[in-house]
Amino acid sequence: VVRPEQVDREALRWSAMAHDIRRHNDFVDNKHAIAAANWVMDVLPDDMPQGTRDKVIAIVKGHDADIPQDSSVATELSILKDADALDRIRLERKLPVGFTPKRLRRKIGLDPRKLRFDASRDLVPFANELYRLSVYDENKRATDPAGVAFGAAAKIGAIVD
């Protein structure tokens, strides 16, 4: 069990925002983590403590690799990797059902058994509903994807005014 005081929330927030910012392909993009880490170095606030900066860069850089046992950001990386894995619901649904081999579907899709935390597994229905609501209105999604995503999150109580 991870206690809130064990998590550097500032580093985790910045990492969550930046980790895929240089991703160009949803399925294979091997260099996006390094590119995102380089990008985030340039945009972090000047007054951010150096220790937090170092954590953000390590988390962003490491989010698409295995977590080293001795990593100082193992907890934050585990949280981010679970959140990132929940997004696999979206990726799995992008695959053409009749034309995608089961092996590829298993690799790309969400496997709740691979989630690191019970709390993450509890969020699978939430992630499914968020996806369902965020793709409901194709026309609005084409013109205002962020608005549709925030609207879907608000409908299920993830965003409170």
CSV table of C-alpha atoms in Angstrom, one decimal:
chain,number,residue,atom,x,y,z
A,1,VAL,CA,0.0,0.0,0.0
A,2,VAL,CA,1.3,3.4,-1.0
A,3,ARG,CA,0.7,6.2,1.5
A,4,PRO,CA,0.1,9.7,0.0
A,5,GLU,CA,3.2,11.1,1.8
A,6,GLN,CA,5.3,8.6,-0.1
A,7,VAL,CA,4.4,10.2,-3.4
A,8,ASP,CA,5.9,13.4,-4.9
A,9,ARG,CA,2.6,14.7,-6.2
A,10,GLU,CA,4.2,17.7,-8.0
A,11,ALA,CA,6.6,15.5,-9.9
A,12,LEU,CA,3.8,13.1,-10.7
A,13,ARG,CA,1.5,15.8,-12.0
A,14,TRP,CA,4.2,17.2,-14.3
A,15,SER,CA,5.1,13.7,-15.5
A,16,ALA,CA,1.5,12.8,-16.2
A,17,MET,CA,1.1,16.0,-18.3
A,18,ALA,CA,4.3,15.5,-20.2
A,19,HIS,CA,5.0,11.8,-20.6
A,20,ASP,CA,3.4,11.4,-24.0
A,21,ILE,CA,3.7,15.0,-25.3
A,22,ARG,CA,6.2,13.9,-28.0
A,23,ARG,CA,4.4,10.7,-29.0
A,24,HIS,CA,3.7,10.6,-32.7
A,25,ASN,CA,2.1,7.1,-32.9
A,26,ASP,CA,-0.2,5.4,-30.4
A,27,PHE,CA,1.1,2.0,-31.1
A,28,VAL,CA,4.9,2.1,-31.6
A,29,ASP,CA,7.0,5.2,-30.8
A,30,ASN,CA,10.2,4.0,-29.1
A,31,LYS,CA,11.9,7.4,-28.7
A,32,HIS,CA,9.0,9.4,-27.4
A,33,ALA,CA,9.9,9.1,-23.7
A,34,ILE,CA,13.4,10.6,-24.3
A,35,ALA,CA,11.9,13.3,-26.5
A,36,ALA,CA,9.3,14.2,-23.9
A,37,ALA,CA,12.0,14.3,-21.1
A,38,ASN,CA,14.0,16.7,-23.2
A,39,TRP,CA,11.0,18.8,-23.9
A,40,VAL,CA,9.9,18.9,-20.2
A,41,MET,CA,13.4,20.1,-19.1
A,42,ASP,CA,12.8,23.3,-21.1
A,43,VAL,CA,9.3,24.0,-19.7
A,44,LEU,CA,9.5,23.2,-16.0
A,45,PRO,CA,9.2,26.4,-13.9
A,46,ASP,CA,12.5,28.0,-13.0
A,47,ASP,CA,11.6,28.0,-9.3
A,48,MET,CA,10.9,24.3,-9.2
A,49,PRO,CA,13.3,22.6,-6.7
A,50,GLN,CA,16.1,20.7,-8.5
A,51,GLY,CA,15.1,17.4,-6.8
A,52,THR,CA,11.6,17.7,-8.2
A,53,ARG,CA,13.0,18.6,-11.6
A,54,ASP,CA,15.2,15.5,-11.5
A,55,LYS,CA,12.3,13.3,-10.6
A,56,VAL,CA,10.1,14.6,-13.4
A,57,ILE,CA,12.8,13.9,-15.9
A,58,ALA,CA,13.4,10.4,-14.5
A,59,ILE,CA,9.7,9.6,-14.5
A,60,VAL,CA,9.1,10.8,-18.0
A,61,LYS,CA,12.2,9.2,-19.4
A,62,GLY,CA,11.4,5.9,-17.6
A,63,HIS,CA,7.7,5.6,-18.2
A,64,ASP,CA,8.1,3.3,-21.3
A,65,ALA,CA,10.6,0.9,-19.7
A,66,ASP,CA,10.8,-1.5,-16.9
A,67,ILE,CA,11.1,0.0,-13.4
A,68,PRO,CA,14.5,-0.5,-11.9
A,69,GLN,CA,14.4,-2.0,-8.4
A,70,ASP,CA,16.6,0.8,-7.0
A,71,SER,CA,14.7,3.7,-8.7
A,72,SER,CA,14.1,6.7,-6.5
A,73,VAL,CA,10.9,7.3,-8.4
A,74,ALA,CA,9.6,3.7,-8.5
A,75,THR,CA,6.4,4.7,-6.7
A,76,GLU,CA,5.6,7.6,-9.0
A,77,LEU,CA,6.6,5.5,-12.1
A,78,SER,CA,4.3,2.7,-11.0
A,79,ILE,CA,1.3,5.1,-10.5
A,80,LEU,CA,2.0,6.7,-13.9
A,81,LYS,CA,2.4,3.4,-15.7
A,82,ASP,CA,-0.9,2.2,-14.2
A,83,ALA,CA,-2.7,5.3,-15.4
A,84,ASP,CA,-1.1,5.0,-18.8
A,85,ALA,CA,-2.2,1.4,-18.9
A,86,LEU,CA,-5.8,2.3,-18.3
A,87,ASP,CA,-5.6,4.4,-21.5
A,88,ARG,CA,-5.1,1.1,-23.3
A,89,ILE,CA,-8.9,0.8,-23.4
A,90,ARG,CA,-8.8,3.5,-26.0
A,91,LEU,CA,-6.0,1.9,-28.0
A,92,GLU,CA,-7.7,-1.5,-27.9
A,93,ARG,CA,-10.9,0.0,-29.3
A,94,LYS,CA,-9.0,1.6,-32.2
A,95,LEU,CA,-8.1,-1.9,-33.5
A,96,PRO,CA,-10.2,-3.3,-36.3
A,97,VAL,CA,-11.9,-6.3,-34.6
A,98,GLY,CA,-12.0,-8.7,-37.5
A,99,PHE,CA,-8.5,-8.0,-38.7
A,100,THR,CA,-6.4,-7.8,-35.6
A,101,PRO,CA,-4.7,-11.0,-34.4
A,102,LYS,CA,-5.6,-12.0,-30.8
A,103,ARG,CA,-1.9,-11.9,-29.9
A,104,LEU,CA,-1.6,-8.2,-31.0
A,105,ARG,CA,-4.9,-7.3,-29.3
A,106,ARG,CA,-3.6,-8.8,-26.0
A,107,LYS,CA,-0.4,-6.9,-26.3
A,108,ILE,CA,-2.0,-3.5,-27.0
A,109,GLY,CA,-5.2,-3.9,-24.9
A,110,LEU,CA,-5.5,-3.4,-21.2
A,111,ASP,CA,-4.7,-6.4,-19.0
A,112,PRO,CA,-5.9,-5.6,-15.5
A,113,ARG,CA,-3.7,-8.4,-14.1
A,114,LYS,CA,-0.6,-6.3,-15.1
A,115,LEU,CA,-1.8,-3.2,-13.1
A,116,ARG,CA,0.4,-2.7,-10.0
A,117,PHE,CA,-2.2,-1.4,-7.6
A,118,ASP,CA,-5.7,-2.7,-6.5
A,119,ALA,CA,-6.9,0.9,-6.8
A,120,SER,CA,-5.9,0.9,-10.4
A,121,ARG,CA,-7.9,-2.3,-11.1
A,122,ASP,CA,-10.9,-0.7,-9.4
A,123,LEU,CA,-10.7,2.1,-12.0
A,124,VAL,CA,-11.1,-0.2,-15.0
A,125,PRO,CA,-14.9,0.4,-15.2
A,126,PHE,CA,-14.4,4.1,-14.7
A,127,ALA,CA,-11.9,4.1,-17.6
A,128,ASN,CA,-14.3,2.2,-19.8
A,129,GLU,CA,-17.1,4.7,-19.1
A,130,LEU,CA,-14.8,7.7,-19.6
A,131,TYR,CA,-13.8,6.3,-23.0
A,132,ARG,CA,-17.4,5.6,-23.9
A,133,LEU,CA,-18.6,9.1,-23.0
A,134,SER,CA,-15.6,10.8,-24.7
A,135,VAL,CA,-16.2,9.2,-28.1
A,136,TYR,CA,-20.0,9.6,-28.0
A,137,ASP,CA,-20.3,12.8,-30.1
A,138,GLU,CA,-18.0,12.3,-33.1
A,139,ASN,CA,-18.7,15.8,-34.6
A,140,LYS,CA,-17.9,17.7,-31.4
A,141,ARG,CA,-14.9,15.5,-30.7
A,142,ALA,CA,-13.5,16.5,-34.1
A,143,THR,CA,-13.7,20.2,-33.3
A,144,ASP,CA,-13.2,20.2,-29.5
A,145,PRO,CA,-11.5,17.0,-28.3
A,146,ALA,CA,-10.3,18.5,-25.0
A,147,GLY,CA,-13.8,19.9,-24.3
A,148,VAL,CA,-15.4,16.5,-25.0
A,149,ALA,CA,-12.8,14.7,-22.7
A,150,PHE,CA,-13.4,17.2,-19.9
A,151,GLY,CA,-17.1,17.0,-20.3
A,152,ALA,CA,-17.0,13.2,-20.1
A,153,ALA,CA,-14.8,13.4,-17.0
A,154,ALA,CA,-17.3,15.8,-15.4
A,155,LYS,CA,-20.3,13.6,-16.2
A,156,ILE,CA,-18.7,10.7,-14.2
A,157,GLY,CA,-17.6,12.9,-11.4
A,158,ALA,CA,-13.9,12.9,-12.1
A,159,ILE,CA,-13.9,16.7,-12.3
A,160,VAL,CA,-15.7,18.7,-9.7
A,161,ASP,CA,-16.4,22.4,-10.2
